[in-house]
XYZ file of C-alpha atoms in Angstrom:
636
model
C 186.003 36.041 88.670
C 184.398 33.034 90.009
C 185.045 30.729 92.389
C 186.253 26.574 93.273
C 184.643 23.823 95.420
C 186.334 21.002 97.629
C 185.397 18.677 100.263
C 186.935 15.432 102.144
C 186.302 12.893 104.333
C 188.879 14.093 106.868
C 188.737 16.839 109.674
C 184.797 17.210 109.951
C 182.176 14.947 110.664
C 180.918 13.432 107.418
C 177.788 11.831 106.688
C 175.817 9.894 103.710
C 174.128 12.821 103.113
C 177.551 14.719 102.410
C 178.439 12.260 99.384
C 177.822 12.624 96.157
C 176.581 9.576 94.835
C 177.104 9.352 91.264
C 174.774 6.460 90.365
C 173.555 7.610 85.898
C 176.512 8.141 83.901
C 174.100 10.309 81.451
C 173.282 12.761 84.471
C 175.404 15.846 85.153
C 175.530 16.427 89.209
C 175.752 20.168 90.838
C 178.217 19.704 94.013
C 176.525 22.661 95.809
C 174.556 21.053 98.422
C 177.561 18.827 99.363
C 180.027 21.007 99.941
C 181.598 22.137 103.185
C 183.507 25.342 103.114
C 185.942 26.736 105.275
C 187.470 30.739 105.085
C 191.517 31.031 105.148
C 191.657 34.984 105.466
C 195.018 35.554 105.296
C 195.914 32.619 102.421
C 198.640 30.956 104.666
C 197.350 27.859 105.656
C 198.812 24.452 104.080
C 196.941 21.539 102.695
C 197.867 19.380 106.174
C 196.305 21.913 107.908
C 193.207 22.064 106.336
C 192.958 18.621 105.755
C 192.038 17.865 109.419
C 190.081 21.228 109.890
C 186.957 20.560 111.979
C 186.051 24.184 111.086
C 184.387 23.347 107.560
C 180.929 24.435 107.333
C 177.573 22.288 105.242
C 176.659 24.183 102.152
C 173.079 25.038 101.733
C 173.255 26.310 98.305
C 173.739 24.574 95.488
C 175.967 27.465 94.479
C 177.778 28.873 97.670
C 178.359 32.785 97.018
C 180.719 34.941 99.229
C 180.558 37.926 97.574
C 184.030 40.017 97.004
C 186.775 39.327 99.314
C 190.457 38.909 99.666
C 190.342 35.430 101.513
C 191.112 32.139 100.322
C 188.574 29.678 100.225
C 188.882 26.122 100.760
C 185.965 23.304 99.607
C 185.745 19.291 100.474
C 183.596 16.599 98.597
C 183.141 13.249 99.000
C 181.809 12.017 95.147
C 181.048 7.987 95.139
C 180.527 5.830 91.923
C 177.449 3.320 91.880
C 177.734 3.190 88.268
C 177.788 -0.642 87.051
C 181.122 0.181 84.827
C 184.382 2.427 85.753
C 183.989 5.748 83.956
C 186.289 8.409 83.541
C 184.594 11.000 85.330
C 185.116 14.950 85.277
C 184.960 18.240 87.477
C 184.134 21.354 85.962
C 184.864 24.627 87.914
C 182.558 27.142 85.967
C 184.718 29.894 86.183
C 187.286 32.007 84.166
C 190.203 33.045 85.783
C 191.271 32.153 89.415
C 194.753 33.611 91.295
C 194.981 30.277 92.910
C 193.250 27.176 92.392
C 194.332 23.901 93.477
C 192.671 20.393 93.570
C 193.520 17.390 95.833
C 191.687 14.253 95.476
C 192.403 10.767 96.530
C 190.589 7.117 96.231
C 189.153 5.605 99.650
C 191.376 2.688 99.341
C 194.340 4.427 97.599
C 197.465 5.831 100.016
C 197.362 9.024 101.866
C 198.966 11.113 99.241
C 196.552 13.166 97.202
C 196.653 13.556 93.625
C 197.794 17.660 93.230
C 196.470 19.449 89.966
C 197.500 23.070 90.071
C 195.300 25.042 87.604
C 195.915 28.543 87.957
C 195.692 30.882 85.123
C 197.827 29.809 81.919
C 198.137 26.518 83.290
C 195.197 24.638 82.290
C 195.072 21.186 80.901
C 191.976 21.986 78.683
C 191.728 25.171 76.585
C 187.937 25.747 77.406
C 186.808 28.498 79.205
C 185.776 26.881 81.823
C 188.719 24.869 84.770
C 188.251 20.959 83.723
C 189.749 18.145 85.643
C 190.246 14.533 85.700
C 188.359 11.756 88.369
C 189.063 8.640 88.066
C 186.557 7.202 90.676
C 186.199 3.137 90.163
C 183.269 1.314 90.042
C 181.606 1.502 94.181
C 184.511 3.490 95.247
C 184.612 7.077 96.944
C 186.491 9.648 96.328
C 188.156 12.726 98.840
C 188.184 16.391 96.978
C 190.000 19.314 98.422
C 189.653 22.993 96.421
C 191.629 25.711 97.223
C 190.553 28.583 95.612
C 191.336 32.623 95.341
C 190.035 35.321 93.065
C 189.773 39.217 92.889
C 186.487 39.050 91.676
C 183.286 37.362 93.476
C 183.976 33.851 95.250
C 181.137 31.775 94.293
C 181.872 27.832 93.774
C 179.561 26.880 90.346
C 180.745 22.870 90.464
C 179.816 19.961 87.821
C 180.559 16.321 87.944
C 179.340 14.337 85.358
C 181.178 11.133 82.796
C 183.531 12.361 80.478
C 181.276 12.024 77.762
C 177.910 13.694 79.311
C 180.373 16.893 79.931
C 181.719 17.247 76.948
C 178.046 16.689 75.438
C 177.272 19.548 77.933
C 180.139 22.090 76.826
C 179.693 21.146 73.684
C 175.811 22.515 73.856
C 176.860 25.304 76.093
C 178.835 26.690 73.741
C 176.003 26.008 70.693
C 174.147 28.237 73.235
C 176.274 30.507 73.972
C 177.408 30.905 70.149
C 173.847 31.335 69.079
C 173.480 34.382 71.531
C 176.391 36.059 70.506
C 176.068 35.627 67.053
C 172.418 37.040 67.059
C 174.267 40.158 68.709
C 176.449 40.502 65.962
C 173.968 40.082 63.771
C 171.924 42.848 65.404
C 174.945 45.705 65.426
C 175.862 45.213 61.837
C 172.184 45.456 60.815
C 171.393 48.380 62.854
C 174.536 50.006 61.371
C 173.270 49.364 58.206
C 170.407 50.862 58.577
C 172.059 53.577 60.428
C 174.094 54.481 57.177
C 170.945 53.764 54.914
C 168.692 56.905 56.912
C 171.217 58.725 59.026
C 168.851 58.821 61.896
C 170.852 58.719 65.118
C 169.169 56.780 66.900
C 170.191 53.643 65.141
C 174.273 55.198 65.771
C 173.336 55.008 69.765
C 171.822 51.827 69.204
C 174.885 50.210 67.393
C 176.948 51.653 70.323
C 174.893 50.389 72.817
C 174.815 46.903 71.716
C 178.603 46.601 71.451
C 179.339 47.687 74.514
C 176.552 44.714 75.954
C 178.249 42.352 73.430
C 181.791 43.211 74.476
C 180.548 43.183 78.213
C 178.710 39.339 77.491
C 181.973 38.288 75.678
C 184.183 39.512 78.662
C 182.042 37.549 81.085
C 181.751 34.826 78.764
C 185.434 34.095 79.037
C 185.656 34.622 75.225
C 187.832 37.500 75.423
C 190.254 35.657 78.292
C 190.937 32.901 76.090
C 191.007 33.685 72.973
C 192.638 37.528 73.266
C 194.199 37.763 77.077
C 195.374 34.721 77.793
C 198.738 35.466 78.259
C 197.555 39.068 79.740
C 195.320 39.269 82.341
C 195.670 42.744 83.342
C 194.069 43.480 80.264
C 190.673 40.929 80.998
C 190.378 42.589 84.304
C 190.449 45.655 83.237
C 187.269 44.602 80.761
C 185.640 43.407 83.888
C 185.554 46.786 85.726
C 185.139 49.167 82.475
C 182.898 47.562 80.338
C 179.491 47.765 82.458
C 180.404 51.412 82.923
C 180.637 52.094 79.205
C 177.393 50.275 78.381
C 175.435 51.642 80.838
C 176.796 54.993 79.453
C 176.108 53.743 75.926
C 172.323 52.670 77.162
C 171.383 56.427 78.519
C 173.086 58.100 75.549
C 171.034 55.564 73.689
C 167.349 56.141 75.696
C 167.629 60.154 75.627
C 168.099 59.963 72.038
C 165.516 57.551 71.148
C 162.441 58.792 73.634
C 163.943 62.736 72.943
C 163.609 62.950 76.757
C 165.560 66.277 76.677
C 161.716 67.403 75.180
C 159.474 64.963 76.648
C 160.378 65.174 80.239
C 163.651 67.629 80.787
C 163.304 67.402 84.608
C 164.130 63.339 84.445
C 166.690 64.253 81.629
C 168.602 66.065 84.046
C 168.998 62.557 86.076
C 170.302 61.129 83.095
C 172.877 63.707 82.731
C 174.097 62.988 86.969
C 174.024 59.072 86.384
C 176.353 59.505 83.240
C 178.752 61.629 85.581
C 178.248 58.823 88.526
C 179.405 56.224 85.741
C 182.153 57.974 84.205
C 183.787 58.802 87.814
C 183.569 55.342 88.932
C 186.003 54.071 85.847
C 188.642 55.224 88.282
C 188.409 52.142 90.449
C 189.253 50.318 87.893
C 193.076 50.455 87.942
C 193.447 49.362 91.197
C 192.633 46.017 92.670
C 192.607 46.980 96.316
C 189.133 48.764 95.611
C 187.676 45.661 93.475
C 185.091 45.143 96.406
C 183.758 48.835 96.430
C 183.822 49.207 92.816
C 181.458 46.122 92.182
C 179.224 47.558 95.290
C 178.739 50.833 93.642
C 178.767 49.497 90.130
C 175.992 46.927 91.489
C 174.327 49.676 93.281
C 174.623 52.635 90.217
C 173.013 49.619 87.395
C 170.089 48.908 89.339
C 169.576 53.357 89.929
C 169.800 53.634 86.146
C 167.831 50.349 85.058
C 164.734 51.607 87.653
C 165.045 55.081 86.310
C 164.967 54.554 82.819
C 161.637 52.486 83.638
C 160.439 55.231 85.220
C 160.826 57.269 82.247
C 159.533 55.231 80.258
C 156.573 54.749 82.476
C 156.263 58.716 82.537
C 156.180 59.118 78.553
C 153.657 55.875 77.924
C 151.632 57.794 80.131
C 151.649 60.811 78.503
C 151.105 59.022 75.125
C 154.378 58.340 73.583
C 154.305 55.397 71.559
C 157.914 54.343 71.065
C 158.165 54.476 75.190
C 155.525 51.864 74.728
C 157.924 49.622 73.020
C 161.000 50.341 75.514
C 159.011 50.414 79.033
C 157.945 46.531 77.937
C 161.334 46.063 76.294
C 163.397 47.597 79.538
C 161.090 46.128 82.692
C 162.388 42.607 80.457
C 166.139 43.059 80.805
C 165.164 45.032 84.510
C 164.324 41.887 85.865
C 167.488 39.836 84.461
C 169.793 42.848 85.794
C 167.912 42.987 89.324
C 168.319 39.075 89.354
C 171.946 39.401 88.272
C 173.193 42.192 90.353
C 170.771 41.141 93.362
C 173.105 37.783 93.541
C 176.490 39.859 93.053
C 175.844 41.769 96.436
C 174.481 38.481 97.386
C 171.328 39.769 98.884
C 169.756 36.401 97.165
C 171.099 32.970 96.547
C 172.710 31.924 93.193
C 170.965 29.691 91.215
C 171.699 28.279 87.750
C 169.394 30.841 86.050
C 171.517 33.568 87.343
C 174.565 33.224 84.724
C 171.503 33.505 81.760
C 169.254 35.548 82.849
C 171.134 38.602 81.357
C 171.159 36.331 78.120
C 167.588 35.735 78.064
C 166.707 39.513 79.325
C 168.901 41.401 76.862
C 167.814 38.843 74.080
C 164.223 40.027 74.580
C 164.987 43.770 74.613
C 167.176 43.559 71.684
C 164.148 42.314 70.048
C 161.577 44.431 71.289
C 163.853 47.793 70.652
C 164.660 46.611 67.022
C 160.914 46.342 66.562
C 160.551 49.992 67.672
C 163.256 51.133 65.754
C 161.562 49.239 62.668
C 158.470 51.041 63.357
C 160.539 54.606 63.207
C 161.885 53.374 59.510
C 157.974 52.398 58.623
C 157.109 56.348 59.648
C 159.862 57.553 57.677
C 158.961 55.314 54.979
C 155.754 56.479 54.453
C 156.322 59.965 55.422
C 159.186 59.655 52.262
C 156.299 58.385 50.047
C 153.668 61.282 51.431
C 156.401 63.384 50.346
C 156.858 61.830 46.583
C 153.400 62.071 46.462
C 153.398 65.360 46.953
C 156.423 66.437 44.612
C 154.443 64.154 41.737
C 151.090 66.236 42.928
C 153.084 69.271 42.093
C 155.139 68.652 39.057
C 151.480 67.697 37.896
C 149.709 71.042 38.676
C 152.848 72.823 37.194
C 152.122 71.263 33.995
C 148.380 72.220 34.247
C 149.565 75.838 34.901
C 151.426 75.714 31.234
C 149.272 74.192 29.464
C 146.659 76.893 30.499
C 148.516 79.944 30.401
C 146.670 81.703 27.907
C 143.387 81.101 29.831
C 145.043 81.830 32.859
C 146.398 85.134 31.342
C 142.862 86.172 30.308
C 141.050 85.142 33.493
C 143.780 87.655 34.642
C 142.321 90.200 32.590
C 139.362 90.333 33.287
C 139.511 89.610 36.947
C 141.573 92.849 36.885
C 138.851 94.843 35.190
C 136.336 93.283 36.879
C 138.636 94.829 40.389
C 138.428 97.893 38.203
C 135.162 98.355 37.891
C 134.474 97.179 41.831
C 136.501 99.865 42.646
C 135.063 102.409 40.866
C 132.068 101.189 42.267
C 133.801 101.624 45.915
C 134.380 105.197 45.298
C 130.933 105.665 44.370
C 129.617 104.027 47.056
C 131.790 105.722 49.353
C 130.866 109.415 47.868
C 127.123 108.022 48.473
C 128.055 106.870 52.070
C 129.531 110.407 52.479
C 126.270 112.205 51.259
C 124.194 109.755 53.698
C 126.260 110.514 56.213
C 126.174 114.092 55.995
C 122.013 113.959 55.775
C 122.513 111.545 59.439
C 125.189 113.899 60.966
C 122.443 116.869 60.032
C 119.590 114.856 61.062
C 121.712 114.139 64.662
C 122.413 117.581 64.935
C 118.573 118.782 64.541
C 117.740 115.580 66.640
C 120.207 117.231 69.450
C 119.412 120.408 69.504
C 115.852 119.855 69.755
C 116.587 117.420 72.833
C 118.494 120.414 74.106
C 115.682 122.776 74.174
C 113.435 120.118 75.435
C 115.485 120.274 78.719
C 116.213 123.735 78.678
C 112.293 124.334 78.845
C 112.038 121.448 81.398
C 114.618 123.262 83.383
C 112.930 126.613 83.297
C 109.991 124.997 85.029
C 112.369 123.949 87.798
C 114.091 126.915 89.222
C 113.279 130.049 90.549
C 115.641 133.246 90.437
C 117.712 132.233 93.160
C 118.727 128.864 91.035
C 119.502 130.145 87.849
C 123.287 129.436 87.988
C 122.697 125.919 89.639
C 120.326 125.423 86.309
C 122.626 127.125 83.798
C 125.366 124.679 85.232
C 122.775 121.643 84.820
C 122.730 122.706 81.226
C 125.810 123.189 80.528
C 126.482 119.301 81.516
C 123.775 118.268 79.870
C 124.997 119.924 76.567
C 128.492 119.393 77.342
C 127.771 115.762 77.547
C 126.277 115.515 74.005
C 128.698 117.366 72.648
C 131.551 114.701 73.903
C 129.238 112.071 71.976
C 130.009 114.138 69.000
C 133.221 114.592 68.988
C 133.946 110.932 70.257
C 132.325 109.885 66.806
C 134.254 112.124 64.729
C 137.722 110.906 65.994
C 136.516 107.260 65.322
C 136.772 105.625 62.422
C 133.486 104.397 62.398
C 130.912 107.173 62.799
C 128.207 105.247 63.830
C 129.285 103.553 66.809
C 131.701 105.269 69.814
C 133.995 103.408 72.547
C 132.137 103.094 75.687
C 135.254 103.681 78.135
C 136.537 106.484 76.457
C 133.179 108.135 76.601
C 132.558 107.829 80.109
C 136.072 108.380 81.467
C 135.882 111.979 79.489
C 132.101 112.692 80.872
C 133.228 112.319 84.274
C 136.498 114.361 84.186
C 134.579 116.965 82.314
C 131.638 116.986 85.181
C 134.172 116.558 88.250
C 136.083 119.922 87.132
C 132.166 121.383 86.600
C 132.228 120.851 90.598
C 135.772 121.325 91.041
C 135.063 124.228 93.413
C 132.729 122.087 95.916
C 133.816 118.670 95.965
C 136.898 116.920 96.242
C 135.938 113.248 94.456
C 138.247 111.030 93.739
C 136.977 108.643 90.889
C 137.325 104.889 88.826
C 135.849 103.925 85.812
C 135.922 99.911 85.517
C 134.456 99.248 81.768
C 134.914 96.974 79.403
C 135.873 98.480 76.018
C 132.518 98.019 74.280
C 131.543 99.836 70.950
C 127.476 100.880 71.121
C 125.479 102.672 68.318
C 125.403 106.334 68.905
C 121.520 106.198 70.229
C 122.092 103.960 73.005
C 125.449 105.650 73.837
C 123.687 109.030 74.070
C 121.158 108.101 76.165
C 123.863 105.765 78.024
C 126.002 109.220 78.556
C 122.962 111.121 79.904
C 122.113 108.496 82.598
C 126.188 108.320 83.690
C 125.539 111.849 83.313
C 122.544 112.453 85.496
C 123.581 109.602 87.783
C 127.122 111.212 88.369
C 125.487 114.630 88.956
C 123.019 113.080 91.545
C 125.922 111.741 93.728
C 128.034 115.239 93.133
C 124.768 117.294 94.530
C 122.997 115.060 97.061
C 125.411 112.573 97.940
C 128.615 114.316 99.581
C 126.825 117.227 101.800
C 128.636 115.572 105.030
C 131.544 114.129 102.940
C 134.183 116.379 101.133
C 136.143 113.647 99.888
C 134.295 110.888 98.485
C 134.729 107.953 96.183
C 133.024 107.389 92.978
C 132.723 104.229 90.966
C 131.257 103.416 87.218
C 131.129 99.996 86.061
C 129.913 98.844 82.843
C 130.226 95.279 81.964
C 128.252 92.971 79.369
C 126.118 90.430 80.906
C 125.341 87.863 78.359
C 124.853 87.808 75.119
C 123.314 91.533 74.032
C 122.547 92.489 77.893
C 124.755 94.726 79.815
C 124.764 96.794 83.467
C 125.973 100.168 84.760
C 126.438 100.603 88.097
C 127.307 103.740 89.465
C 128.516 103.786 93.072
C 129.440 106.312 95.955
C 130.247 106.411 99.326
C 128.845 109.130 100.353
C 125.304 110.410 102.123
C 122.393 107.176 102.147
C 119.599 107.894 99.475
C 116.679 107.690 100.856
C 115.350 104.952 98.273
C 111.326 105.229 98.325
C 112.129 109.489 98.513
C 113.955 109.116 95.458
C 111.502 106.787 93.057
C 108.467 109.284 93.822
C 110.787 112.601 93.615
C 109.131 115.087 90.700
C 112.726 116.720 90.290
C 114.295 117.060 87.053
C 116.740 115.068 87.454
C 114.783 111.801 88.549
C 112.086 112.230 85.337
C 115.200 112.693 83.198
C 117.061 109.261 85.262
C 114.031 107.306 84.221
C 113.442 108.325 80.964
C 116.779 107.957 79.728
C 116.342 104.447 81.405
C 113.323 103.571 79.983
C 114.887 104.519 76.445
C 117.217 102.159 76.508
C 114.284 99.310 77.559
C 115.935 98.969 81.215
C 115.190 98.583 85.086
C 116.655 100.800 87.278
C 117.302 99.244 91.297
C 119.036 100.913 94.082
C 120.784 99.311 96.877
C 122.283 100.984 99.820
C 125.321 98.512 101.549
C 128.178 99.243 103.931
C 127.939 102.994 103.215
C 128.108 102.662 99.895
C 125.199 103.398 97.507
C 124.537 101.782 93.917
C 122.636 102.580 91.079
C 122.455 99.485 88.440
C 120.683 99.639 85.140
C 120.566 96.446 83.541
C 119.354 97.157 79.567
C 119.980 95.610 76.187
C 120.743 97.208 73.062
C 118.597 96.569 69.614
C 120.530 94.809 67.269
């Protein structure tokens, strides 16, 4: 999975600047910068040829990358010792597995045969994770490296030089490190899974998945796994290369829908979630064949990054609306974003690879795990106190149950009388009522006289009005007149309440009853637009007659040149206790100052009824169509 360096004095044209000058033996070296590299695509060429190569090219990285390929890769170094005393000295290939590594290294002054280490997979001289070999480099002398080097996973060349001593110092910390990290992991799934089986909240389960996956994933890349389970069977490691990010990445969405509920929050992104889990799971079938190592790790690459900026975005999206364990995870995830986009970035190699690279997923995930355990901590602090609302509660009642017994007698004779007391109000009811009934009776009488007096007010009005050859024209006007009344009446006796009648209801049934009074001479089609507004019998009387009039004025004067016409009544509330009727047509103009000093009937009986219910009468004449609007308030 990663990759060797080499370099010589041979072949190319070598400088100062190309050696490595060892000159501290408490200082560990990186060879990057002094490496020259050469590409052997199709793996066939020998040491002699390479050895006088002039096709080697300078490093200028202090770890060369070369992304996923199926060449071999050859590396020179010149290292020199200025150190006052001969040291043992060692080279450290950071890497885990290799399907061909080699090293060739002479002394300046020694023959022309090069020392050959061959350290391929189950033949290393050191158990470490890590390929370790020997340099014995005397005091002022230079040394010639050659590194041949092939892998099936990325070719990068990560090499340290340092004394004996300063590198095992150096493992020796790296794995303190390393151990630290891994056992904070552990330490992280088993107490999540405690907790998991302590509340049974889900959440926690996802978590606990989620973080072994990432562990198994960190020990795979580690080398942990290699050397200590699949030594002897690599098959098995590489298959942990190629699987495991798929099944944490998995593990992390299964993890992020459950704990933000995106499914509810934001269902559109959820869908996403749902695509990128299919996107993973189809890409596990790369990972049984090596010939596709190249395009797996390109999509994998690619597919992390997708999910790691879309679960930010989601994030992002429920902070915004007000979430407060996305809070937590948008700060916890844009963390471990940064360590993937650094990690992954370098994989493709679309940036260089430094040092930081191989930790930054250490020192990212190490952060979230912190940050997410502190939201999940704040979930067991809600259910924590919501569990001691809800004792609270239970204690609350068991106390008012024991308050119930130990007044049961009083609560048995408040009982008692509370039902005679609902006794006696209802035999007050039905006395009230059979008063109510007797009232009502003295106000339907008192309407009645009220009404038939009105009536032979405008029958005596209407005498003074016609002459012999209008007596049918004024027996018709009082037989609307009347017949509008006695709609108001029977309106109030099919309601429920007799002192107040629907407003719609009465209109709509005035103007069918007055359209079929004219059936014979007009044609009028009609619409009555009005709220559904209950008025007190007075107003709606006086409300019916001035419909009433209004409607007859447009039958008679407005449609002499117009047998179909169009007739609108609109009656809508204002504002607070105001209203307005406006009764429209589209037939003949009205001659506006004709009307307002007419001494007809019908105009004295238009204002009156207008000035009854304390209104102002306008008239406006627009587009053909002509509008009468009464704007009036009813007494309260």
């Amino acid at each position: 999975m990663f990759l060797l360096l080499s370099t010589t004095l041979c072949g190319a044209n070598i400088t100062t600047k190309d050696t490595l000058v060892i000159s501290s033996t408490q200082t560990t070296h990186r060879a990057g910068n002094y490496l020259h590299t050469l590409e052997d695509k199709k793996g066939q060429k020998s040491f002699l040829d390479i050895s006088n190569s002039p096709l080697f090219v300078r490093s200028t990285s202090e770890i060369p990358n070369f992304g996923i390929t199926s060449s071999c890769y050859w590396v020179k170094l010149i290292v020199k010792n200025e150190t006052n005393s001969t040291e043992d000295f060692m080279l450290e290939f950071e890497k885990i597995t290799a399907d061909n590594l080699t090293l060739y290294y002479k002394v300046n002054d020694s023959s022309s045969d090069y020392t050959i280490i061959n350290a391929n997979n189950r033949q290393k001289k050191y158990l470490s994770r890590q390929f370790l070999f020997d340099l014995n480099i005397p005091t002022n002398k230079s040394a010639t490296i050659f590194i041949k080097y092939k892998t099936n996973w990325a070719t990068t060349f990560p090499i340290l030089i340092s004394s004996r001593e300063k590198m095992l110092q150096d493992i020796f910390n790296e794995e303190l490190i390393k151990g630290i990290y891994i056992g904070i992991l552990f330490i992280m799934v088993f107490y999540n899974l405690f907790i998991y089986f302590s509340i049974k909240d889900k959440s926690y389960l996802y978590y606990v998945i989620y973080i072994s996956f990432f562990l198994a994933l960190q020990l795979n890349d580690f080398g942990y796994t290699h050397k200590y389970l699949f030594y002897n069977y690599p098959l098995f490691y590489d298959l942990g290369i190629k699987i495991l990010p798929s099944l944490t990445s998995i593990s992390a969405i299964l993890f992020v829908r459950n704990f933000l509920n995106t499914k509810l929050h934001c269902s559109k992104l959820d869908k996403g979630l749902n695509i990128l889990v299919i996107a993973f799971t189809l890409i596990l079938g790369f990972s049984f064949n090596n010939q596709d190592n190249e395009l797996y790790f390109t999509l994998i690459n690619i597919l992390t990054l997708t999910i790691a900026l879309y679960l930010l975005l989601i994030g992002a999206v429920l902070s915004y609306k007000g979430t407060f364990l996305a809070k937590y995870f948008l700060v916890a995830w844009s963390i471990l974003l940064l360590s993937i986009i650094q990690f992954n970035l370098s994989n493709l190699d679309l940036i260089p690879y430094y040092e930081i690279t191989d930790h930054s997923l250490e020192i990212g995930s190490l952060i979230e795990v912190f940050l997410l355990s502190l939201a999940l901590a704040h979930r067991i602090n809600t259910l924590k106190k919501e569990k001691e609302n809800s004792q609270e509660e239970t204690i609350q009642l068991i106390q008012e149950k024991k308050n119930i017994i130990k007044n049961q007698n009083t609560i048995l004779e408040n009982l008692v009388y509370e039902r005679t007391k609902e006794l006696e109000q209802q035999n007050k009811i039905i006395s009230d009522k059979d008063a109510e009934k007797s009232i009502m009776m003295r106000e339907i009488h008192h309407r009645v006289k009220n009404n038939l007096q009105m009536i032979n007010s405008m029958v005596r009005l209407q005498t003074r009005y016609h002459d012999k050859d209008s007596t049918i024209n004024s027996l018709k006007e009082v037989e609307r007149r009347i017949l509008t009344m006695a709609i108001l009446h029977e309106k109030m006796y099919q309601s429920d309440n007799l002192t107040s009648v629907n407003i719609k209801d009465f209109i709509t049934t005035v103007i069918i009853d007055l359209l079929n009074i004219y059936k014979n001479e007009k044609k009028i089609k009609y619409k009555v637009d009005a709220q559904e507004i209950n008025f007190k019998s007075e107003s709606i009387l006086y409300i019916g007659l001035l419909i009433s009039e209004l409607i007859t004025n447009s039958l008679k004067h407005g449609f002499h040149t117009l047998e179909d016409g169009y007739l609108c009544i609109d009656l809508h509330q204002n504002g607070h206790n105001d209203y307005i009727i406006n009764v429209s047509n589209n037939g003949d103009k009205i001659d506006i100052d004709k009307f307002n000093t007419s001494e007809s009937l019908g105009q004295r009986l238009i204002h009156n009824f207008v000035k009854q219910l304390n209104g102002d009468l306008s008239i406006q004449c627009n587009d053909d169509i002509t509008t009468f609007s009464v704007r009036f308030k009813e007494d309260i």
